[in-house]
PDB file of C-alpha atoms in Angstrom:
ATOM      1  CA  GLU A   8      16.334 -20.899 -13.896  1.00 52.00           C
ATOM      2  CA  THR A   9      18.514 -23.933 -12.956  1.00 69.00           C
ATOM      3  CA  GLY A  10      21.589 -21.336 -11.851  1.00 92.00           C
ATOM      4  CA  VAL A  11      19.982 -21.840  -8.017  1.00 95.00           C
ATOM      5  CA  THR A  12      18.510 -25.177  -7.132  1.00 95.00           C
ATOM      6  CA  GLN A  13      16.540 -26.178  -3.875  1.00 96.00           C
ATOM      7  CA  THR A  14      15.354 -29.456  -2.373  1.00 96.00           C
ATOM      8  CA  PRO A  15      13.190 -30.543  -1.617  1.00 96.00           C
ATOM      9  CA  ARG A  16      10.541 -28.617  -3.008  1.00 95.00           C
ATOM     10  CA  HIS A  17       7.624 -29.463  -0.712  1.00 96.00           C
ATOM     11  CA  LEU A  18       8.107 -30.686   2.893  1.00 96.00           C
ATOM     12  CA  VAL A  19       5.347 -31.318   5.505  1.00 95.00           C
ATOM     13  CA  MET A  20       6.691 -31.775   9.079  1.00 92.00           C
ATOM     14  CA  GLY A  21       5.350 -32.244  12.571  1.00 89.00           C
ATOM     15  CA  MET A  22       6.683 -29.575  15.153  1.00 88.00           C
ATOM     16  CA  THR A  23       8.634 -32.393  16.704  1.00 87.00           C
ATOM     17  CA  ASN A  24      10.765 -33.720  13.593  1.00 88.00           C
ATOM     18  CA  LYS A  25      13.825 -32.577  12.367  1.00 93.00           C
ATOM     19  CA  LYS A  26      14.737 -32.042   8.717  1.00 95.00           C
ATOM     20  CA  SER A  27      16.951 -29.972   6.506  1.00 97.00           C
ATOM     21  CA  LEU A  28      16.383 -27.684   3.307  1.00 97.00           C
ATOM     22  CA  LYS A  29      19.243 -27.642   0.745  1.00 98.00           C
ATOM     23  CA  CYS A  30      20.283 -25.072  -1.553  1.00 97.00           C
ATOM     24  CA  GLU A  31      23.146 -25.204  -4.427  1.00 97.00           C
ATOM     25  CA  GLN A  32      24.001 -22.518  -6.587  1.00 96.00           C
ATOM     26  CA  HIS A  33      25.835 -23.203  -9.923  1.00 94.00           C
ATOM     27  CA  LEU A  34      26.583 -19.360 -10.676  1.00 94.00           C
ATOM     28  CA  GLY A  35      30.005 -19.108  -9.100  1.00 93.00           C
ATOM     29  CA  HIS A  36      28.741 -16.612  -6.417  1.00 92.00           C
ATOM     30  CA  ASN A  37      30.248 -16.302  -2.966  1.00 89.00           C
ATOM     31  CA  ALA A  38      27.177 -14.926  -1.195  1.00 90.00           C
ATOM     32  CA  MET A  39      23.876 -17.016  -0.190  1.00 92.00           C
ATOM     33  CA  TYR A  40      20.736 -16.058   1.359  1.00 93.00           C
ATOM     34  CA  TRP A  41      18.097 -17.482   2.958  1.00 95.00           C
ATOM     35  CA  TYR A  42      14.584 -15.769   3.162  1.00 95.00           C
ATOM     36  CA  LYS A  43      10.987 -16.770   4.275  1.00 95.00           C
ATOM     37  CA  GLN A  44       8.145 -16.070   2.113  1.00 93.00           C
ATOM     38  CA  SER A  45       4.726 -15.598   3.748  1.00 90.00           C
ATOM     39  CA  ALA A  46       1.535 -14.678   1.950  1.00 82.00           C
ATOM     40  CA  LYS A  47       0.689 -11.075   1.795  1.00 76.00           C
ATOM     41  CA  LYS A  48       4.007  -9.963   3.408  1.00 83.00           C
ATOM     42  CA  PRO A  49       7.436  -8.714   2.049  1.00 84.00           C
ATOM     43  CA  LEU A  50      10.255 -11.061   1.739  1.00 89.00           C
ATOM     44  CA  GLU A  51      12.144 -11.617   4.925  1.00 91.00           C
ATOM     45  CA  LEU A  52      15.729 -12.073   5.055  1.00 91.00           C
ATOM     46  CA  MET A  53      16.765 -14.671   7.584  1.00 94.00           C
ATOM     47  CA  PHE A  54      20.618 -15.376   6.981  1.00 92.00           C
ATOM     48  CA  VAL A  55      23.480 -14.212   4.767  1.00 90.00           C
ATOM     49  CA  TYR A  56      26.585 -16.067   3.993  1.00 90.00           C
ATOM     50  CA  ASN A  57      29.586 -14.629   2.417  1.00 85.00           C
ATOM     51  CA  PHE A  58      32.726 -16.736   1.671  1.00 83.00           C
ATOM     52  CA  LYS A  59      31.015 -19.432   3.645  1.00 82.00           C
ATOM     53  CA  GLU A  60      30.810 -17.097   6.701  1.00 82.00           C
ATOM     54  CA  GLN A  61      27.637 -16.125   8.219  1.00 83.00           C
ATOM     55  CA  THR A  62      27.321 -12.363   8.011  1.00 81.00           C
ATOM     56  CA  GLU A  63      23.939 -11.660   8.669  1.00 81.00           C
ATOM     57  CA  ASN A  64      21.152 -13.383  11.023  1.00 81.00           C
ATOM     58  CA  ASN A  65      18.031 -10.924  11.186  1.00 81.00           C
ATOM     59  CA  SER A  66      16.711 -12.143  14.665  1.00 86.00           C
ATOM     60  CA  VAL A  67      15.925 -15.847  13.407  1.00 92.00           C
ATOM     61  CA  PRO A  68      14.650 -18.035  15.984  1.00 93.00           C
ATOM     62  CA  SER A  69      17.257 -20.730  16.923  1.00 93.00           C
ATOM     63  CA  ARG A  70      15.092 -23.436  15.845  1.00 94.00           C
ATOM     64  CA  PHE A  71      16.582 -22.329  12.557  1.00 95.00           C
ATOM     65  CA  SER A  72      20.116 -23.217  12.020  1.00 94.00           C
ATOM     66  CA  PRO A  73      21.715 -22.308   8.799  1.00 94.00           C
ATOM     67  CA  GLU A  74      24.923 -24.154   7.515  1.00 95.00           C
ATOM     68  CA  CYS A  75      27.404 -23.228   4.827  1.00 94.00           C
ATOM     69  CA  PRO A  76      29.945 -25.957   4.209  1.00 94.00           C
ATOM     70  CA  ASN A  77      31.244 -24.280   0.664  1.00 92.00           C
ATOM     71  CA  SER A  78      30.256 -21.123  -1.530  1.00 89.00           C
ATOM     72  CA  SER A  79      28.269 -23.475  -3.433  1.00 94.00           C
ATOM     73  CA  HIS A  80      25.935 -25.080  -0.810  1.00 96.00           C
ATOM     74  CA  LEU A  81      23.744 -23.766   1.983  1.00 96.00           C
ATOM     75  CA  PHE A  82      21.562 -25.752   4.323  1.00 97.00           C
ATOM     76  CA  LEU A  83      18.766 -24.673   6.641  1.00 97.00           C
ATOM     77  CA  HIS A  84      18.319 -27.097   9.428  1.00 97.00           C
ATOM     78  CA  LEU A  85      14.793 -27.234  11.053  1.00 95.00           C
ATOM     79  CA  HIS A  86      13.878 -28.510  14.530  1.00 93.00           C
ATOM     80  CA  THR A  87      10.713 -28.164  16.673  1.00 93.00           C
ATOM     81  CA  LEU A  88       9.281 -25.628  14.454  1.00 93.00           C
ATOM     82  CA  GLN A  89       5.692 -23.903  14.884  1.00 93.00           C
ATOM     83  CA  PRO A  90       2.662 -23.973  12.743  1.00 93.00           C
ATOM     84  CA  GLU A  91       3.269 -20.035  11.650  1.00 93.00           C
ATOM     85  CA  ASP A  92       6.839 -21.280  10.379  1.00 95.00           C
ATOM     86  CA  SER A  93       5.009 -22.642   7.629  1.00 95.00           C
ATOM     87  CA  ALA A  94       5.955 -20.918   4.660  1.00 95.00           C
ATOM     88  CA  LEU A  95       8.032 -20.717   1.059  1.00 94.00           C
ATOM     89  CA  TYR A  96      11.495 -20.725   1.925  1.00 96.00           C
ATOM     90  CA  LEU A  97      13.674 -19.164  -0.774  1.00 95.00           C
ATOM     91  CA  CYS A  98      17.468 -19.351  -1.330  1.00 96.00           C
ATOM     92  CA  ALA A  99      19.379 -16.560  -3.292  1.00 95.00           C
ATOM     93  CA  SER A 100      22.890 -15.933  -4.064  1.00 93.00           C
ATOM     94  CA  SER A 101      24.671 -13.075  -5.592  1.00 91.00           C
ATOM     95  CA  ASP A 102      28.330 -12.086  -6.830  1.00 87.00           C
ATOM     96  CA  THR A 103      30.227 -10.813  -3.778  1.00 77.00           C
ATOM     97  CA  GLY A 104      29.693  -7.042  -3.542  1.00 75.00           C
ATOM     98  CA  LYS A 105      26.904  -7.085  -6.202  1.00 80.00           C
ATOM     99  CA  ASP A 106      23.174  -6.267  -5.265  1.00 82.00           C
ATOM    100  CA  THR A 107      21.406  -8.519  -8.057  1.00 88.00           C
ATOM    101  CA  GLN A 108      20.433 -11.712  -6.375  1.00 91.00           C
ATOM    102  CA  TYR A 109      19.346 -14.899  -8.261  1.00 93.00           C
ATOM    103  CA  PHE A 110      16.810 -17.096  -6.447  1.00 94.00           C
ATOM    104  CA  GLY A 111      16.044 -20.543  -6.489  1.00 95.00           C
ATOM    105  CA  PRO A 112      12.321 -22.219  -7.046  1.00 93.00           C
ATOM    106  CA  GLY A 113      11.889 -22.484  -2.926  1.00 95.00           C
ATOM    107  CA  THR A 114      10.752 -25.086  -0.601  1.00 96.00           C
ATOM    108  CA  ARG A 115       7.240 -25.040   0.420  1.00 95.00           C
ATOM    109  CA  LEU A 116       7.375 -25.889   4.176  1.00 96.00           C
ATOM    110  CA  THR A 117       4.282 -26.820   6.314  1.00 95.00           C
ATOM    111  CA  VAL A 118       4.389 -27.466   9.739  1.00 94.00           C
ATOM    112  CA  LEU A 119       1.693 -29.412  11.320  1.00 92.00           C
TER     113      LEU A 119
ATOM    114  CA  ALA B  16      15.608   2.727   6.319  1.00 78.00           C
ATOM    115  CA  GLN B  17      15.042   2.163   2.587  1.00 87.00           C
ATOM    116  CA  SER B  18      11.691   0.531   1.553  1.00 91.00           C
ATOM    117  CA  VAL B  19       9.481   0.369  -1.011  1.00 95.00           C
ATOM    118  CA  ALA B  20       5.456   0.014  -1.303  1.00 95.00           C
ATOM    119  CA  GLN B  21       3.221  -1.808  -3.504  1.00 95.00           C
ATOM    120  CA  PRO B  22      -0.230  -0.178  -3.120  1.00 95.00           C
ATOM    121  CA  GLU B  23      -2.039  -2.842  -5.015  1.00 95.00           C
ATOM    122  CA  ASP B  24      -2.646  -6.277  -3.823  1.00 93.00           C
ATOM    123  CA  GLN B  25      -3.874  -7.190  -7.463  1.00 96.00           C
ATOM    124  CA  VAL B  26      -4.086  -5.778 -10.985  1.00 97.00           C
ATOM    125  CA  ASN B  27      -6.092  -7.199 -13.237  1.00 97.00           C
ATOM    126  CA  VAL B  28      -5.706  -6.460 -17.320  1.00 98.00           C
ATOM    127  CA  ALA B  29      -7.108  -7.691 -20.561  1.00 98.00           C
ATOM    128  CA  GLU B  30      -4.456  -9.352 -22.919  1.00 97.00           C
ATOM    129  CA  GLY B  31      -3.100  -6.949 -25.708  1.00 97.00           C
ATOM    130  CA  ASN B  32      -3.808  -3.923 -23.111  1.00 97.00           C
ATOM    131  CA  PRO B  33      -0.792  -2.199 -21.516  1.00 97.00           C
ATOM    132  CA  LEU B  34      -0.044  -2.844 -17.838  1.00 97.00           C
ATOM    133  CA  THR B  35       1.133  -1.031 -15.188  1.00 98.00           C
ATOM    134  CA  VAL B  36       2.395  -2.166 -11.923  1.00 98.00           C
ATOM    135  CA  LYS B  37       3.024   0.673  -9.059  1.00 98.00           C
ATOM    136  CA  CYS B  38       5.762   0.884  -6.745  1.00 98.00           C
ATOM    137  CA  THR B  39       7.034   3.894  -4.702  1.00 97.00           C
ATOM    138  CA  TYR B  40       9.893   4.347  -2.648  1.00 96.00           C
ATOM    139  CA  SER B  41      11.520   5.729   0.444  1.00 94.00           C
ATOM    140  CA  VAL B  42      15.068   6.027   0.678  1.00 90.00           C
ATOM    141  CA  SER B  43      17.972   8.455   1.898  1.00 88.00           C
ATOM    142  CA  GLY B  44      20.311   9.223  -0.793  1.00 85.00           C
ATOM    143  CA  ASN B  45      20.386   7.658  -4.234  1.00 86.00           C
ATOM    144  CA  PRO B  46      18.028   4.772  -4.892  1.00 91.00           C
ATOM    145  CA  TYR B  47      19.014   1.700  -6.362  1.00 93.00           C
ATOM    146  CA  LEU B  48      15.559  -0.251  -7.337  1.00 96.00           C
ATOM    147  CA  PHE B  49      14.507  -3.643  -8.804  1.00 96.00           C
ATOM    148  CA  TRP B  50      11.653  -5.323 -10.201  1.00 97.00           C
ATOM    149  CA  TYR B  51      11.445  -9.113  -9.692  1.00 96.00           C
ATOM    150  CA  VAL B  52       8.895 -11.581 -10.826  1.00 96.00           C
ATOM    151  CA  GLN B  53       7.647 -14.989  -9.605  1.00 94.00           C
ATOM    152  CA  TYR B  54       5.565 -17.306 -11.630  1.00 92.00           C
ATOM    153  CA  PRO B  55       3.560 -20.149  -9.745  1.00 86.00           C
ATOM    154  CA  ASN B  56       5.904 -22.574  -7.976  1.00 79.00           C
ATOM    155  CA  ARG B  57       8.943 -20.786  -9.186  1.00 83.00           C
ATOM    156  CA  GLY B  58      11.439 -18.671  -7.246  1.00 86.00           C
ATOM    157  CA  LEU B  59      12.071 -14.956  -8.212  1.00 91.00           C
ATOM    158  CA  GLN B  60      13.410 -14.025 -11.241  1.00 93.00           C
ATOM    159  CA  PHE B  61      15.337 -10.785 -11.906  1.00 93.00           C
ATOM    160  CA  LEU B  62      13.751  -8.317 -14.579  1.00 95.00           C
ATOM    161  CA  LEU B  63      15.509  -4.867 -14.254  1.00 95.00           C
ATOM    162  CA  LYS B  64      17.133  -2.507 -12.142  1.00 94.00           C
ATOM    163  CA  TYR B  65      17.772   1.041 -11.947  1.00 94.00           C
ATOM    164  CA  ILE B  66      21.059   2.719 -10.711  1.00 89.00           C
ATOM    165  CA  THR B  67      21.806   6.008 -12.417  1.00 83.00           C
ATOM    166  CA  GLY B  68      20.943   7.286 -16.001  1.00 84.00           C
ATOM    167  CA  ASP B  69      18.036   7.032 -17.874  1.00 88.00           C
ATOM    168  CA  ASN B  70      14.658   7.074 -16.382  1.00 92.00           C
ATOM    169  CA  LEU B  71      13.349   4.587 -18.503  1.00 95.00           C
ATOM    170  CA  VAL B  72      14.900   0.901 -17.675  1.00 95.00           C
ATOM    171  CA  LYS B  73      14.283  -1.980 -20.188  1.00 95.00           C
ATOM    172  CA  GLY B  74      14.296  -5.477 -18.842  1.00 94.00           C
ATOM    173  CA  SER B  75      13.644  -9.126 -19.376  1.00 91.00           C
ATOM    174  CA  TYR B  76      10.385 -10.319 -21.552  1.00 92.00           C
ATOM    175  CA  GLY B  77       9.405  -6.891 -22.844  1.00 95.00           C
ATOM    176  CA  PHE B  78       8.993  -5.007 -19.476  1.00 97.00           C
ATOM    177  CA  GLU B  79      10.445  -1.740 -18.543  1.00 97.00           C
ATOM    178  CA  ALA B  80      10.122   0.494 -15.612  1.00 97.00           C
ATOM    179  CA  GLU B  81       9.815   4.297 -15.489  1.00 96.00           C
ATOM    180  CA  PHE B  82      12.050   5.901 -12.683  1.00 96.00           C
ATOM    181  CA  ASN B  83      10.479   9.061 -11.301  1.00 95.00           C
ATOM    182  CA  LYS B  84      12.188  11.192  -8.745  1.00 93.00           C
ATOM    183  CA  SER B  85       9.598  14.074  -8.151  1.00 94.00           C
ATOM    184  CA  GLN B  86       6.888  11.034  -7.381  1.00 95.00           C
ATOM    185  CA  THR B  87       9.333   8.716  -5.891  1.00 95.00           C
ATOM    186  CA  SER B  88       8.237   5.966  -8.059  1.00 97.00           C
ATOM    187  CA  PHE B  89       9.262   3.149 -10.091  1.00 98.00           C
ATOM    188  CA  HIS B  90       6.354   1.556 -11.840  1.00 98.00           C
ATOM    189  CA  LEU B  91       6.733  -1.461 -14.015  1.00 98.00           C
ATOM    190  CA  LYS B  92       5.161  -1.440 -17.484  1.00 98.00           C
ATOM    191  CA  LYS B  93       4.307  -3.233 -20.620  1.00 97.00           C
ATOM    192  CA  PRO B  94       2.902  -2.062 -23.756  1.00 96.00           C
ATOM    193  CA  SER B  95       1.147  -5.135 -24.467  1.00 97.00           C
ATOM    194  CA  ALA B  96       0.251  -7.542 -21.901  1.00 97.00           C
ATOM    195  CA  LEU B  97       0.236 -11.482 -22.343  1.00 97.00           C
ATOM    196  CA  VAL B  98      -1.481 -14.162 -20.449  1.00 96.00           C
ATOM    197  CA  SER B  99       1.778 -15.658 -19.772  1.00 95.00           C
ATOM    198  CA  ASP B 100       2.717 -12.420 -17.767  1.00 96.00           C
ATOM    199  CA  SER B 101       0.243 -13.319 -15.044  1.00 97.00           C
ATOM    200  CA  ALA B 102       2.626 -13.523 -11.917  1.00 96.00           C
ATOM    201  CA  LEU B 103       3.474 -11.863  -8.594  1.00 95.00           C
ATOM    202  CA  TYR B 104       5.687  -8.972  -9.230  1.00 97.00           C
ATOM    203  CA  PHE B 105       7.897  -7.826  -6.585  1.00 96.00           C
ATOM    204  CA  CYS B 106       9.703  -4.160  -6.441  1.00 96.00           C
ATOM    205  CA  ALA B 107      12.730  -4.147  -4.148  1.00 95.00           C
ATOM    206  CA  VAL B 108      15.213  -1.362  -3.241  1.00 93.00           C
ATOM    207  CA  ARG B 109      18.728  -1.753  -2.130  1.00 89.00           C
ATOM    208  CA  GLY B 110      19.430  -1.483   1.457  1.00 84.00           C
ATOM    209  CA  ASN B 111      22.044  -1.600   4.204  1.00 78.00           C
ATOM    210  CA  THR B 112      25.340  -2.826   3.014  1.00 76.00           C
ATOM    211  CA  LEU B 113      25.933  -6.334   4.370  1.00 74.00           C
ATOM    212  CA  LYS B 114      28.629  -7.112   6.676  1.00 73.00           C
ATOM    213  CA  GLY B 115      31.322  -8.885   4.337  1.00 67.00           C
ATOM    214  CA  SER B 116      30.312  -6.934   1.256  1.00 67.00           C
ATOM    215  CA  GLY B 117      27.143  -6.944  -0.640  1.00 74.00           C
ATOM    216  CA  TYR B 118      23.894  -5.638  -0.093  1.00 80.00           C
ATOM    217  CA  ALA B 119      20.444  -6.188   1.394  1.00 83.00           C
ATOM    218  CA  LEU B 120      17.403  -6.175  -0.719  1.00 89.00           C
ATOM    219  CA  ASN B 121      14.293  -4.736   0.794  1.00 91.00           C
ATOM    220  CA  PHE B 122      11.219  -6.089  -1.000  1.00 92.00           C
ATOM    221  CA  GLY B 123       7.531  -4.946  -1.159  1.00 93.00           C
ATOM    222  CA  LYS B 124       4.883  -7.165  -0.382  1.00 92.00           C
ATOM    223  CA  GLY B 125       4.449  -7.887  -3.965  1.00 93.00           C
ATOM    224  CA  THR B 126       1.381  -7.271  -6.594  1.00 96.00           C
ATOM    225  CA  SER B 127      -0.504 -10.257  -8.468  1.00 96.00           C
ATOM    226  CA  LEU B 128      -0.766  -9.389 -11.798  1.00 97.00           C
ATOM    227  CA  LEU B 129      -3.887 -11.318 -13.846  1.00 97.00           C
ATOM    228  CA  VAL B 130      -3.929 -11.130 -17.581  1.00 97.00           C
ATOM    229  CA  THR B 131      -7.176 -12.237 -19.031  1.00 97.00           C
ATOM    230  CA  PRO B 132      -7.645 -13.332 -22.534  1.00 95.00           C
TER     231      PRO B 132
END
């Protein structure tokens, strides 16, 4: 449970605010992921980083900006979000080349 | 594209009864299938996965899943449900190979399991 941590756990922001979500993994993995979880919808993969390099961007709007300074840390910078961006944002990590992913508890984001 | 479907939004079962959470898959080639559980206010936790071999896969917390190739199903089961099993359950299938290495996971929309005392 503590292998992947995320902060903050809850975030309320206005549409003009700038905020950042943080993810840290203590599992020695080299791949990290951002997902968006909305009610009654499948998880949406947003970004993937492998050895600090962004390898996937699933057509995510530019108001979401990821950053991966090292293999243990992943950020999601948010600016000028829309109310429909309100969701649970999940971070995950995995061993390079492996398919099992380990998730953090998520950040519940509300955009007013 | 590799995908899974979870036909039930919610499953209700009484404590002590067996439970089944359904999942069907659509893949080209061999399927690599997963079950994850999400407890309230928590992230997804890995339960089990099927790659090859025995059609009955055993996982965490007493759960198991049965792979059925002819029915393209991978249902999650437990012989005796506990109230603490109440959670959201996600089926997933390994998807595209990601650049750099690794694989995408394509998730279903989830099934809410409610176990009543």
